[in-house]
């Protein structure tokens, strides 16, 4: 019987390769205590590996008193509210980019927006809160630079409006979804929704740099090129 990469006897792992077209950052408010809370010093970085029952962590810790940085290892039973196990269930690798008091900022790669929605929903079911910080295309076939959008710049009401608009296909080129229909779904007036979407779109567009090369082919010359 073959041995797989985690040392267990099993059938050969021959799953198909899946394209991950999006890189997302999530801010996750934990649903309970974590072993990291008991570490003395400031945790400035972690590398986590999960098994079915335990998490193995390398924690980079700064001692403010001694102005010293060290790496500490620990193994802990997997908590019921650990967001890492949700990433594992979805076949995603969590990269912990920020460790704050009671929350993490985690980056991972997913196949599409539906995968993002499913991942967020499952994390939200065991954690206090989760919000989408940014989402970036990983497609390098046409552009060499990232145009990333920080969704934390949108208010909660704006994110809700954009979410439902996207879910209902409001932004699709061949969409027949009326603004009034979308407003009724959210439970606000058409004029209020129009204003909310306009402000959300403005918050997104203001983040896009006109210096990025992704504008080169849209036929808009920069001032120094006219």
PDB file of N, CA and C in Angstrom, residues 165 168 170-171 175-186 188-195 197-198 201:
ATOM      1  N   UNK A 165     -25.524  42.787  -5.391  1.00  0.00           N
ATOM      2  CA  UNK A 165     -25.503  43.147  -6.814  1.00  0.00           C
ATOM      3  C   UNK A 165     -24.723  42.110  -7.611  1.00  0.00           C
ATOM      4  N   UNK A 168     -26.650  38.684  -7.685  1.00  0.00           N
ATOM      5  CA  UNK A 168     -27.824  38.677  -8.563  1.00  0.00           C
ATOM      6  C   UNK A 168     -27.463  38.891 -10.033  1.00  0.00           C
ATOM      7  N   UNK A 170     -26.137  41.697 -11.309  1.00  0.00           N
ATOM      8  CA  UNK A 170     -26.436  43.078 -11.703  1.00  0.00           C
ATOM      9  C   UNK A 170     -25.342  43.668 -12.595  1.00  0.00           C
ATOM     10  N   UNK A 171     -24.093  43.275 -12.350  1.00  0.00           N
ATOM     11  CA  UNK A 171     -22.969  43.827 -13.114  1.00  0.00           C
ATOM     12  C   UNK A 171     -22.627  43.002 -14.358  1.00  0.00           C
ATOM     13  N   UNK A 175     -27.019  41.505 -18.156  1.00  0.00           N
ATOM     14  CA  UNK A 175     -27.934  41.451 -17.022  1.00  0.00           C
ATOM     15  C   UNK A 175     -29.252  42.148 -17.331  1.00  0.00           C
ATOM     16  N   UNK A 176     -30.352  41.544 -16.863  1.00  0.00           N
ATOM     17  CA  UNK A 176     -31.663  42.185 -16.940  1.00  0.00           C
ATOM     18  C   UNK A 176     -32.206  42.473 -15.542  1.00  0.00           C
ATOM     19  N   UNK A 177     -31.299  42.485 -14.547  1.00  0.00           N
ATOM     20  CA  UNK A 177     -31.687  42.782 -13.163  1.00  0.00           C
ATOM     21  C   UNK A 177     -31.871  44.289 -13.019  1.00  0.00           C
ATOM     22  N   UNK A 178     -33.050  44.715 -12.652  1.00  0.00           N
ATOM     23  CA  UNK A 178     -33.332  46.137 -12.479  1.00  0.00           C
ATOM     24  C   UNK A 178     -32.858  46.610 -11.111  1.00  0.00           C
ATOM     25  N   UNK A 179     -32.514  47.900 -11.028  1.00  0.00           N
ATOM     26  CA  UNK A 179     -32.055  48.469  -9.766  1.00  0.00           C
ATOM     27  C   UNK A 179     -33.146  48.341  -8.702  1.00  0.00           C
ATOM     28  N   UNK A 180     -34.404  48.516  -9.107  1.00  0.00           N
ATOM     29  CA  UNK A 180     -35.506  48.398  -8.154  1.00  0.00           C
ATOM     30  C   UNK A 180     -35.623  46.992  -7.588  1.00  0.00           C
ATOM     31  N   UNK A 181     -35.370  45.981  -8.422  1.00  0.00           N
ATOM     32  CA  UNK A 181     -35.411  44.589  -7.969  1.00  0.00           C
ATOM     33  C   UNK A 181     -34.317  44.310  -6.945  1.00  0.00           C
ATOM     34  N   UNK A 182     -33.141  44.863  -7.218  1.00  0.00           N
ATOM     35  CA  UNK A 182     -32.024  44.703  -6.287  1.00  0.00           C
ATOM     36  C   UNK A 182     -32.308  45.432  -4.976  1.00  0.00           C
ATOM     37  N   UNK A 183     -32.889  46.634  -5.061  1.00  0.00           N
ATOM     38  CA  UNK A 183     -33.219  47.414  -3.865  1.00  0.00           C
ATOM     39  C   UNK A 183     -34.238  46.677  -2.994  1.00  0.00           C
ATOM     40  N   UNK A 184     -35.213  46.042  -3.647  1.00  0.00           N
ATOM     41  CA  UNK A 184     -36.228  45.288  -2.912  1.00  0.00           C
ATOM     42  C   UNK A 184     -35.597  44.101  -2.197  1.00  0.00           C
ATOM     43  N   UNK A 185     -34.627  43.475  -2.835  1.00  0.00           N
ATOM     44  CA  UNK A 185     -33.933  42.332  -2.206  1.00  0.00           C
ATOM     45  C   UNK A 185     -33.204  42.777  -0.943  1.00  0.00           C
ATOM     46  N   UNK A 186     -32.575  43.961  -0.991  1.00  0.00           N
ATOM     47  CA  UNK A 186     -31.796  44.449   0.152  1.00  0.00           C
ATOM     48  C   UNK A 186     -32.700  45.074   1.203  1.00  0.00           C
ATOM     49  N   UNK A 188     -34.114  48.411   0.813  1.00  0.00           N
ATOM     50  CA  UNK A 188     -33.956  49.860   0.859  1.00  0.00           C
ATOM     51  C   UNK A 188     -34.568  50.452  -0.406  1.00  0.00           C
ATOM     52  N   UNK A 189     -34.661  51.784  -0.454  1.00  0.00           N
ATOM     53  CA  UNK A 189     -35.241  52.436  -1.620  1.00  0.00           C
ATOM     54  C   UNK A 189     -34.272  52.386  -2.796  1.00  0.00           C
ATOM     55  N   UNK A 190     -34.826  52.562  -4.003  1.00  0.00           N
ATOM     56  CA  UNK A 190     -33.990  52.552  -5.212  1.00  0.00           C
ATOM     57  C   UNK A 190     -32.974  53.680  -5.187  1.00  0.00           C
ATOM     58  N   UNK A 191     -33.392  54.866  -4.758  1.00  0.00           N
ATOM     59  CA  UNK A 191     -32.471  56.006  -4.720  1.00  0.00           C
ATOM     60  C   UNK A 191     -31.357  55.790  -3.704  1.00  0.00           C
ATOM     61  N   UNK A 192     -31.700  55.191  -2.557  1.00  0.00           N
ATOM     62  CA  UNK A 192     -30.676  54.918  -1.538  1.00  0.00           C
ATOM     63  C   UNK A 192     -29.665  53.900  -2.044  1.00  0.00           C
ATOM     64  N   UNK A 193     -30.157  52.866  -2.749  1.00  0.00           N
ATOM     65  CA  UNK A 193     -29.256  51.855  -3.300  1.00  0.00           C
ATOM     66  C   UNK A 193     -28.360  52.452  -4.377  1.00  0.00           C
ATOM     67  N   UNK A 194     -28.919  53.277  -5.245  1.00  0.00           N
ATOM     68  CA  UNK A 194     -28.133  53.912  -6.300  1.00  0.00           C
ATOM     69  C   UNK A 194     -26.989  54.723  -5.706  1.00  0.00           C
ATOM     70  N   UNK A 195     -27.289  55.487  -4.670  1.00  0.00           N
ATOM     71  CA  UNK A 195     -26.263  56.298  -4.004  1.00  0.00           C
ATOM     72  C   UNK A 195     -25.218  55.416  -3.335  1.00  0.00           C
ATOM     73  N   UNK A 197     -24.332  52.272  -4.120  1.00  0.00           N
ATOM     74  CA  UNK A 197     -23.480  51.629  -5.117  1.00  0.00           C
ATOM     75  C   UNK A 197     -22.508  52.628  -5.735  1.00  0.00           C
ATOM     76  N   UNK A 198     -22.973  53.842  -5.985  1.00  0.00           N
ATOM     77  CA  UNK A 198     -22.105  54.852  -6.582  1.00  0.00           C
ATOM     78  C   UNK A 198     -20.926  55.176  -5.662  1.00  0.00           C
ATOM     79  N   UNK A 201     -18.559  52.125  -5.652  1.00  0.00           N
ATOM     80  CA  UNK A 201     -17.774  52.095  -6.892  1.00  0.00           C
ATOM     81  C   UNK A 201     -16.694  53.169  -6.870  1.00  0.00           C
TER      82      UNK A 201
END
